[in-house]
Every structure is written in structure tokens, then in C-alpha cells.
């Protein structure tokens, strides 16, 4: 099946610094990538949807200036948490949807990134 | 709008017990339905899916049947193993909503030896 690689898997940063998380589709082209946030023992909350070459669409309540999303190519999207604070500590997961074909109905998920802000 | 409701956990079973995790959905269109599994500290993996009514998805001994009349997609396994301990998410994808995934709240399964 299609593979989505997310990096890093874990990151610890100091409060006030920025952290970049990468999401790559390794063997398919992803027209759309999704970024989710997951709090402990809770479901996934969609943060934003990004389409290659255009601005991301953010869900209500998600600060676009704090969570910068760039989808510069069909295989790479990045999420940058700017000026991170302890309340941003969470598990962030990306997913990617392929262009057309039988993969079109399915989203493939990265391994997730555990962000801890100290 | 679309929504997915699944039974709250945790569900605790002994090894080789029968598993059912209920999932019902509300959708404006004709969604595809999915079960994802999340092992501790990891992302989500697709477990199985069904794209139209009466389809049965199956994988690794797990099964779920797309029931349009009851708007359900219950997950079942005849004999669980300790290695099945994880969080299971029911989800739907609706073309009318741009194929965006809508997730249920997740159900934690714990299997004891």
C-alpha cells in the first residue's frame, strides 16, 4: 500500500521556539494532505487541509498564524508550530490522499509526531 | 453534517474472546466507511474499509459490514489476541464533503492473556 512518512516522530522544544514537522508521501502523489491533532485518549481533530500549491484551509478555532502549513509539492507538506507553548504539546498526525485511481477514496496516515514543549 | 458514533471504551477482553465494537454514522451522501487502528505511540493504520452498502471489509480476522438500513459498520473479530490491544477508530469519507474523513471518538481495546 501507499506509504506516508512523518518526521520527526518525537520532538522536545523550549517554549517560544518553532518546530517543523514534515509529511511525505513516498510512493504516490498526494493532491491533498490533512493535519490532525490528537489529545491523550481522544479522537483526531482535523486542524487543516492543504492542497498542493495553494493555501491551506483551517478548521474553525485553529490559528493559522500559529500553525503554518506549506504544501509545496505533491509529495511534501510541512506543519510549523510557531512560538510553541506547553499547551501545544500533543500528538500531530498527517494524512495524504492520492490523485485519482483506486487510492482516491483512501487516506494514508503518517506515524505521528509527539511534540512536547517545555 | 456528517458524524460517526462509536462505543466508548475501554473494552477489556480475555484472549480468544469475541469482539464487537459498534459504530453508527450519519451522512448526507453515500459515504465510504473505514476502520483504523492505532497502536500505542503510533499513527493510524487502515484496518479495513467498505465503499458501498452491503460490502464487507475484512483484514487480519476483523470484519465489518456496511449496513445502510441501520447506518452501521460494526467491527467484529471471532478470537482476539493480546496483540490486538489498540485504539480503534471508525470513520467515514463522503464525496459530498470533499472526501474528508470524519472520525468517531475511538474505542480502546485491551486484551488480557
PDB file of C-alpha atoms in Angstrom:
ATOM      1  CA  UNK A   1       0.000   0.000   0.000  1.00  0.00           C
ATOM      2  CA  UNK A   2       0.879   3.658  -0.124  1.00  0.00           C
ATOM      3  CA  UNK A   3       3.331   4.951   2.470  1.00  0.00           C
ATOM      4  CA  UNK A   4       3.325   8.265   4.273  1.00  0.00           C
ATOM      5  CA  UNK A   5       6.409   9.176   6.257  1.00  0.00           C
ATOM      6  CA  UNK A   6       6.227  11.748   9.020  1.00  0.00           C
ATOM      7  CA  UNK A   7       9.289  13.241  10.665  1.00  0.00           C
ATOM      8  CA  UNK A   8      10.305  13.642  13.409  1.00  0.00           C
ATOM      9  CA  UNK A   9       8.480  11.032  15.455  1.00  0.00           C
ATOM     10  CA  UNK A  10       9.294  12.827  18.687  1.00  0.00           C
ATOM     11  CA  UNK A  11      10.467  16.341  19.418  1.00  0.00           C
ATOM     12  CA  UNK A  12      11.038  18.292  22.597  1.00  0.00           C
ATOM     13  CA  UNK A  13      11.412  22.025  22.287  1.00  0.00           C
ATOM     14  CA  UNK A  14      11.634  25.043  24.542  1.00  0.00           C
ATOM     15  CA  UNK A  15       8.722  27.367  24.969  1.00  0.00           C
ATOM     16  CA  UNK A  16       8.844  30.190  22.438  1.00  0.00           C
ATOM     17  CA  UNK A  17      10.701  28.280  19.750  1.00  0.00           C
ATOM     18  CA  UNK A  18       9.297  26.942  16.475  1.00  0.00           C
ATOM     19  CA  UNK A  19       9.087  23.339  15.358  1.00  0.00           C
ATOM     20  CA  UNK A  20       8.670  22.000  11.841  1.00  0.00           C
ATOM     21  CA  UNK A  21       7.047  18.640  11.133  1.00  0.00           C
ATOM     22  CA  UNK A  22       7.360  17.054   7.698  1.00  0.00           C
ATOM     23  CA  UNK A  23       4.912  14.746   5.989  1.00  0.00           C
ATOM     24  CA  UNK A  24       5.971  12.942   2.825  1.00  0.00           C
ATOM     25  CA  UNK A  25       4.131  10.592   0.534  1.00  0.00           C
ATOM     26  CA  UNK A  26       6.819   8.140  -0.513  1.00  0.00           C
ATOM     27  CA  UNK A  27       5.317   6.215  -3.391  1.00  0.00           C
ATOM     28  CA  UNK A  28       2.386   8.266  -4.592  1.00  0.00           C
ATOM     29  CA  UNK A  29       1.460  11.843  -5.356  1.00  0.00           C
ATOM     30  CA  UNK A  30      -0.769  13.460  -2.788  1.00  0.00           C
ATOM     31  CA  UNK A  31      -3.029  16.202  -4.032  1.00  0.00           C
ATOM     32  CA  UNK A  32      -4.386  16.767  -0.566  1.00  0.00           C
ATOM     33  CA  UNK A  33      -2.808  16.432   2.841  1.00  0.00           C
ATOM     34  CA  UNK A  34      -4.530  16.712   6.185  1.00  0.00           C
ATOM     35  CA  UNK A  35      -3.108  17.636   9.553  1.00  0.00           C
ATOM     36  CA  UNK A  36      -4.681  16.328  12.733  1.00  0.00           C
ATOM     37  CA  UNK A  37      -4.069  16.868  16.387  1.00  0.00           C
ATOM     38  CA  UNK A  38      -4.798  14.219  18.948  1.00  0.00           C
ATOM     39  CA  UNK A  39      -5.064  14.826  22.665  1.00  0.00           C
ATOM     40  CA  UNK A  40      -4.469  11.958  25.098  1.00  0.00           C
ATOM     41  CA  UNK A  41      -7.189   9.325  24.932  1.00  0.00           C
ATOM     42  CA  UNK A  42      -9.170  11.395  22.446  1.00  0.00           C
ATOM     43  CA  UNK A  43     -10.017  11.212  18.806  1.00  0.00           C
ATOM     44  CA  UNK A  44      -8.321  13.073  16.000  1.00  0.00           C
ATOM     45  CA  UNK A  45      -9.185  16.696  15.500  1.00  0.00           C
ATOM     46  CA  UNK A  46      -8.733  17.964  11.961  1.00  0.00           C
ATOM     47  CA  UNK A  47      -6.649  21.117  12.017  1.00  0.00           C
ATOM     48  CA  UNK A  48      -6.318  21.946   8.355  1.00  0.00           C
ATOM     49  CA  UNK A  49      -6.475  20.677   4.814  1.00  0.00           C
ATOM     50  CA  UNK A  50      -3.786  21.585   2.341  1.00  0.00           C
ATOM     51  CA  UNK A  51      -3.794  21.262  -1.396  1.00  0.00           C
ATOM     52  CA  UNK A  52      -0.565  21.376  -3.357  1.00  0.00           C
ATOM     53  CA  UNK A  53       0.274  24.870  -4.488  1.00  0.00           C
ATOM     54  CA  UNK A  54      -2.498  26.660  -2.641  1.00  0.00           C
ATOM     55  CA  UNK A  55      -3.177  28.000   0.811  1.00  0.00           C
ATOM     56  CA  UNK A  56      -4.320  25.627   3.498  1.00  0.00           C
ATOM     57  CA  UNK A  57      -7.884  25.636   4.728  1.00  0.00           C
ATOM     58  CA  UNK A  58      -8.016  25.773   8.507  1.00  0.00           C
ATOM     59  CA  UNK A  59     -10.758  24.417  10.704  1.00  0.00           C
ATOM     60  CA  UNK A  60     -12.616  26.744  12.977  1.00  0.00           C
ATOM     61  CA  UNK A  61     -10.655  27.593  16.083  1.00  0.00           C
ATOM     62  CA  UNK A  62      -7.232  26.708  14.640  1.00  0.00           C
ATOM     63  CA  UNK A  63      -4.855  29.665  14.495  1.00  0.00           C
ATOM     64  CA  UNK A  64      -3.371  29.812  11.015  1.00  0.00           C
ATOM     65  CA  UNK A  65      -0.594  32.154  12.112  1.00  0.00           C
ATOM     66  CA  UNK A  66       0.465  29.717  14.787  1.00  0.00           C
ATOM     67  CA  UNK A  67       0.211  26.530  12.758  1.00  0.00           C
ATOM     68  CA  UNK A  68       1.823  27.301   9.430  1.00  0.00           C
ATOM     69  CA  UNK A  69       1.198  24.760   6.712  1.00  0.00           C
ATOM     70  CA  UNK A  70       3.087  24.567   3.464  1.00  0.00           C
ATOM     71  CA  UNK A  71       2.302  22.084   0.698  1.00  0.00           C
ATOM     72  CA  UNK A  72       4.992  22.948  -1.801  1.00  0.00           C
ATOM     73  CA  UNK A  73       4.971  19.740  -3.799  1.00  0.00           C
ATOM     74  CA  UNK A  74       2.824  16.703  -4.461  1.00  0.00           C
ATOM     75  CA  UNK A  75       4.885  14.664  -2.034  1.00  0.00           C
ATOM     76  CA  UNK A  76       5.633  17.046   0.819  1.00  0.00           C
ATOM     77  CA  UNK A  77       3.653  19.076   3.321  1.00  0.00           C
ATOM     78  CA  UNK A  78       5.052  20.739   6.421  1.00  0.00           C
ATOM     79  CA  UNK A  79       3.441  21.950   9.613  1.00  0.00           C
ATOM     80  CA  UNK A  80       5.343  24.553  11.600  1.00  0.00           C
ATOM     81  CA  UNK A  81       4.255  25.244  15.151  1.00  0.00           C
ATOM     82  CA  UNK A  82       5.425  28.789  15.774  1.00  0.00           C
ATOM     83  CA  UNK A  83       6.255  30.221  19.175  1.00  0.00           C
ATOM     84  CA  UNK A  84       5.315  26.946  20.802  1.00  0.00           C
ATOM     85  CA  UNK A  85       3.853  26.847  24.285  1.00  0.00           C
ATOM     86  CA  UNK A  86       3.286  23.926  26.656  1.00  0.00           C
ATOM     87  CA  UNK A  87      -0.392  23.792  25.676  1.00  0.00           C
ATOM     88  CA  UNK A  88       0.717  22.964  22.122  1.00  0.00           C
ATOM     89  CA  UNK A  89       2.144  19.699  23.387  1.00  0.00           C
ATOM     90  CA  UNK A  90       0.235  16.992  21.593  1.00  0.00           C
ATOM     91  CA  UNK A  91       0.379  14.212  19.039  1.00  0.00           C
ATOM     92  CA  UNK A  92       0.229  15.546  15.493  1.00  0.00           C
ATOM     93  CA  UNK A  93      -0.676  13.242  12.625  1.00  0.00           C
ATOM     94  CA  UNK A  94      -0.694  13.910   8.902  1.00  0.00           C
ATOM     95  CA  UNK A  95      -2.521  12.027   6.223  1.00  0.00           C
ATOM     96  CA  UNK A  96      -2.362  12.163   2.461  1.00  0.00           C
ATOM     97  CA  UNK A  97      -4.825  11.394  -0.252  1.00  0.00           C
ATOM     98  CA  UNK A  98      -3.678  10.211  -3.666  1.00  0.00           C
ATOM     99  CA  UNK A  99      -4.568  11.611  -7.040  1.00  0.00           C
ATOM    100  CA  UNK A 100      -7.263   9.578  -8.774  1.00  0.00           C
ATOM    101  CA  UNK A 101      -7.348   5.833  -9.196  1.00  0.00           C
ATOM    102  CA  UNK A 102      -8.318   3.231  -6.640  1.00  0.00           C
ATOM    103  CA  UNK A 103      -6.377   5.049  -3.938  1.00  0.00           C
ATOM    104  CA  UNK A 104      -8.553   8.118  -4.247  1.00  0.00           C
ATOM    105  CA  UNK A 105     -11.083   7.047  -1.647  1.00  0.00           C
ATOM    106  CA  UNK A 106      -8.460   6.279   0.970  1.00  0.00           C
ATOM    107  CA  UNK A 107      -6.279   8.461   3.142  1.00  0.00           C
ATOM    108  CA  UNK A 108      -2.906   7.193   4.296  1.00  0.00           C
ATOM    109  CA  UNK A 109      -1.506   8.251   7.622  1.00  0.00           C
ATOM    110  CA  UNK A 110       1.927   9.129   8.848  1.00  0.00           C
ATOM    111  CA  UNK A 111       3.329   7.677  12.026  1.00  0.00           C
ATOM    112  CA  UNK A 112       2.616  10.792  14.033  1.00  0.00           C
ATOM    113  CA  UNK A 113       4.817  13.288  15.866  1.00  0.00           C
ATOM    114  CA  UNK A 114       4.822  13.596  19.628  1.00  0.00           C
ATOM    115  CA  UNK A 115       5.549  17.252  20.422  1.00  0.00           C
ATOM    116  CA  UNK A 116       6.494  18.205  23.953  1.00  0.00           C
ATOM    117  CA  UNK A 117       7.026  21.871  24.758  1.00  0.00           C
ATOM    118  CA  UNK A 118       8.913  22.535  27.976  1.00  0.00           C
TER     119      UNK A 118
ATOM    120  CA  UNK B   1     -23.357  17.319   8.714  1.00  0.00           C
ATOM    121  CA  UNK B   2     -21.563  14.016   8.886  1.00  0.00           C
ATOM    122  CA  UNK B   3     -20.856  12.279  12.158  1.00  0.00           C
ATOM    123  CA  UNK B   4     -19.620   8.958  13.487  1.00  0.00           C
ATOM    124  CA  UNK B   5     -20.538   7.484  16.837  1.00  0.00           C
ATOM    125  CA  UNK B   6     -18.771   4.515  18.297  1.00  0.00           C
ATOM    126  CA  UNK B   7     -18.994   2.788  21.627  1.00  0.00           C
ATOM    127  CA  UNK B   8     -16.911   4.194  24.398  1.00  0.00           C
ATOM    128  CA  UNK B   9     -14.151   2.146  25.852  1.00  0.00           C
ATOM    129  CA  UNK B  10     -12.166   0.775  27.222  1.00  0.00           C
ATOM    130  CA  UNK B  11     -13.241  -2.659  26.150  1.00  0.00           C
ATOM    131  CA  UNK B  12     -11.424  -5.327  28.126  1.00  0.00           C
ATOM    132  CA  UNK B  13     -11.472  -8.907  26.891  1.00  0.00           C
ATOM    133  CA  UNK B  14      -9.664 -12.115  27.547  1.00  0.00           C
ATOM    134  CA  UNK B  15      -7.635 -13.683  24.794  1.00  0.00           C
ATOM    135  CA  UNK B  16      -9.732 -15.663  22.288  1.00  0.00           C
ATOM    136  CA  UNK B  17     -12.917 -13.817  23.226  1.00  0.00           C
ATOM    137  CA  UNK B  18     -15.312 -12.469  20.610  1.00  0.00           C
ATOM    138  CA  UNK B  19     -15.069  -8.764  19.853  1.00  0.00           C
ATOM    139  CA  UNK B  20     -17.708  -6.323  18.700  1.00  0.00           C
ATOM    140  CA  UNK B  21     -17.166  -2.583  18.553  1.00  0.00           C
ATOM    141  CA  UNK B  22     -20.282  -0.737  17.484  1.00  0.00           C
ATOM    142  CA  UNK B  23     -20.175   2.117  15.011  1.00  0.00           C
ATOM    143  CA  UNK B  24     -23.048   4.115  13.565  1.00  0.00           C
ATOM    144  CA  UNK B  25     -22.892   7.047  11.241  1.00  0.00           C
ATOM    145  CA  UNK B  26     -24.825   9.981   9.875  1.00  0.00           C
ATOM    146  CA  UNK B  27     -24.043  11.198   6.393  1.00  0.00           C
ATOM    147  CA  UNK B  28     -25.742  13.366   3.829  1.00  0.00           C
ATOM    148  CA  UNK B  29     -24.392  11.415   0.870  1.00  0.00           C
ATOM    149  CA  UNK B  30     -23.133   7.909   0.194  1.00  0.00           C
ATOM    150  CA  UNK B  31     -20.014   7.543   2.270  1.00  0.00           C
ATOM    151  CA  UNK B  32     -17.202   5.067   2.288  1.00  0.00           C
ATOM    152  CA  UNK B  33     -16.623   3.561   5.720  1.00  0.00           C
ATOM    153  CA  UNK B  34     -13.366   2.685   7.404  1.00  0.00           C
ATOM    154  CA  UNK B  35     -11.882   1.178  10.498  1.00  0.00           C
ATOM    155  CA  UNK B  36      -8.454   2.423  11.530  1.00  0.00           C
ATOM    156  CA  UNK B  37      -6.257   1.004  14.270  1.00  0.00           C
ATOM    157  CA  UNK B  38      -3.771   2.975  16.348  1.00  0.00           C
ATOM    158  CA  UNK B  39      -1.128   1.149  18.353  1.00  0.00           C
ATOM    159  CA  UNK B  40       0.477   2.960  21.287  1.00  0.00           C
ATOM    160  CA  UNK B  41       2.620   5.889  20.192  1.00  0.00           C
ATOM    161  CA  UNK B  42       1.921   5.375  16.516  1.00  0.00           C
ATOM    162  CA  UNK B  43      -0.155   6.888  13.769  1.00  0.00           C
ATOM    163  CA  UNK B  44      -3.232   5.322  12.258  1.00  0.00           C
ATOM    164  CA  UNK B  45      -3.268   2.266  10.057  1.00  0.00           C
ATOM    165  CA  UNK B  46      -6.149   1.348   7.844  1.00  0.00           C
ATOM    166  CA  UNK B  47      -7.626  -1.903   9.078  1.00  0.00           C
ATOM    167  CA  UNK B  48     -10.466  -2.381   6.618  1.00  0.00           C
ATOM    168  CA  UNK B  49     -12.933  -0.478   4.521  1.00  0.00           C
ATOM    169  CA  UNK B  50     -16.194  -0.763   2.596  1.00  0.00           C
ATOM    170  CA  UNK B  51     -17.240   1.597  -0.153  1.00  0.00           C
ATOM    171  CA  UNK B  52     -20.897   0.727  -0.694  1.00  0.00           C
ATOM    172  CA  UNK B  53     -23.895  -0.791   1.016  1.00  0.00           C
ATOM    173  CA  UNK B  54     -23.670  -4.499   1.907  1.00  0.00           C
ATOM    174  CA  UNK B  55     -19.935  -4.582   1.267  1.00  0.00           C
ATOM    175  CA  UNK B  56     -17.942  -6.479   3.852  1.00  0.00           C
ATOM    176  CA  UNK B  57     -14.450  -5.302   4.685  1.00  0.00           C
ATOM    177  CA  UNK B  58     -12.084  -7.805   6.240  1.00  0.00           C
ATOM    178  CA  UNK B  59      -8.465  -7.959   7.310  1.00  0.00           C
ATOM    179  CA  UNK B  60      -6.421  -9.836   9.911  1.00  0.00           C
ATOM    180  CA  UNK B  61      -9.521 -11.669  11.150  1.00  0.00           C
ATOM    181  CA  UNK B  62     -11.501  -8.446  11.597  1.00  0.00           C
ATOM    182  CA  UNK B  63     -14.722  -7.886   9.673  1.00  0.00           C
ATOM    183  CA  UNK B  64     -17.267  -5.127   9.261  1.00  0.00           C
ATOM    184  CA  UNK B  65     -20.322  -4.955   7.028  1.00  0.00           C
ATOM    185  CA  UNK B  66     -21.678  -1.711   5.591  1.00  0.00           C
ATOM    186  CA  UNK B  67     -25.326  -1.668   6.661  1.00  0.00           C
ATOM    187  CA  UNK B  68     -27.152   1.198   5.045  1.00  0.00           C
ATOM    188  CA  UNK B  69     -30.520   0.330   6.575  1.00  0.00           C
ATOM    189  CA  UNK B  70     -29.135   0.675  10.093  1.00  0.00           C
ATOM    190  CA  UNK B  71     -26.361   3.152   9.169  1.00  0.00           C
ATOM    191  CA  UNK B  72     -23.881   0.926  10.937  1.00  0.00           C
ATOM    192  CA  UNK B  73     -20.413  -0.515  10.399  1.00  0.00           C
ATOM    193  CA  UNK B  74     -19.737  -2.657  13.447  1.00  0.00           C
ATOM    194  CA  UNK B  75     -16.285  -4.185  13.832  1.00  0.00           C
ATOM    195  CA  UNK B  76     -16.062  -7.857  14.785  1.00  0.00           C
ATOM    196  CA  UNK B  77     -13.413 -10.446  15.394  1.00  0.00           C
ATOM    197  CA  UNK B  78     -14.053 -14.003  16.401  1.00  0.00           C
ATOM    198  CA  UNK B  79     -10.997 -14.529  18.587  1.00  0.00           C
ATOM    199  CA  UNK B  80      -8.913 -11.612  19.811  1.00  0.00           C
ATOM    200  CA  UNK B  81      -5.238 -11.754  20.679  1.00  0.00           C
ATOM    201  CA  UNK B  82      -3.157  -9.708  23.084  1.00  0.00           C
ATOM    202  CA  UNK B  83      -1.530  -8.092  20.059  1.00  0.00           C
ATOM    203  CA  UNK B  84      -4.919  -6.650  19.055  1.00  0.00           C
ATOM    204  CA  UNK B  85      -4.766  -4.272  22.015  1.00  0.00           C
ATOM    205  CA  UNK B  86      -5.006  -0.811  20.471  1.00  0.00           C
ATOM    206  CA  UNK B  87      -7.401   2.046  19.831  1.00  0.00           C
ATOM    207  CA  UNK B  88      -9.869   1.523  17.013  1.00  0.00           C
ATOM    208  CA  UNK B  89     -11.415   4.391  15.075  1.00  0.00           C
ATOM    209  CA  UNK B  90     -14.444   4.190  12.867  1.00  0.00           C
ATOM    210  CA  UNK B  91     -14.505   6.795  10.112  1.00  0.00           C
ATOM    211  CA  UNK B  92     -16.392   7.831   7.028  1.00  0.00           C
ATOM    212  CA  UNK B  93     -15.387   9.602   3.872  1.00  0.00           C
ATOM    213  CA  UNK B  94     -18.054  11.435   1.922  1.00  0.00           C
ATOM    214  CA  UNK B  95     -17.537  12.627  -1.642  1.00  0.00           C
ATOM    215  CA  UNK B  96     -20.027  15.378  -0.944  1.00  0.00           C
ATOM    216  CA  UNK B  97     -17.695  16.676   1.745  1.00  0.00           C
ATOM    217  CA  UNK B  98     -14.617  16.557  -0.440  1.00  0.00           C
ATOM    218  CA  UNK B  99     -13.693  13.063   0.726  1.00  0.00           C
ATOM    219  CA  UNK B 100     -12.765  14.457   4.093  1.00  0.00           C
ATOM    220  CA  UNK B 101     -12.550  11.858   6.844  1.00  0.00           C
ATOM    221  CA  UNK B 102     -14.850  12.142   9.825  1.00  0.00           C
ATOM    222  CA  UNK B 103     -13.739  10.089  12.815  1.00  0.00           C
ATOM    223  CA  UNK B 104     -15.550   8.553  15.712  1.00  0.00           C
ATOM    224  CA  UNK B 105     -14.175   9.070  19.188  1.00  0.00           C
ATOM    225  CA  UNK B 106     -12.133   5.890  19.219  1.00  0.00           C
ATOM    226  CA  UNK B 107     -12.500   2.746  21.309  1.00  0.00           C
ATOM    227  CA  UNK B 108      -9.627   1.399  23.335  1.00  0.00           C
ATOM    228  CA  UNK B 109      -9.379  -2.381  23.329  1.00  0.00           C
ATOM    229  CA  UNK B 110      -7.364  -4.179  25.958  1.00  0.00           C
ATOM    230  CA  UNK B 111      -6.868  -7.908  25.600  1.00  0.00           C
ATOM    231  CA  UNK B 112      -5.586  -9.812  28.595  1.00  0.00           C
ATOM    232  CA  UNK B 113      -3.773 -13.137  28.331  1.00  0.00           C
TER     233      UNK B 113
END
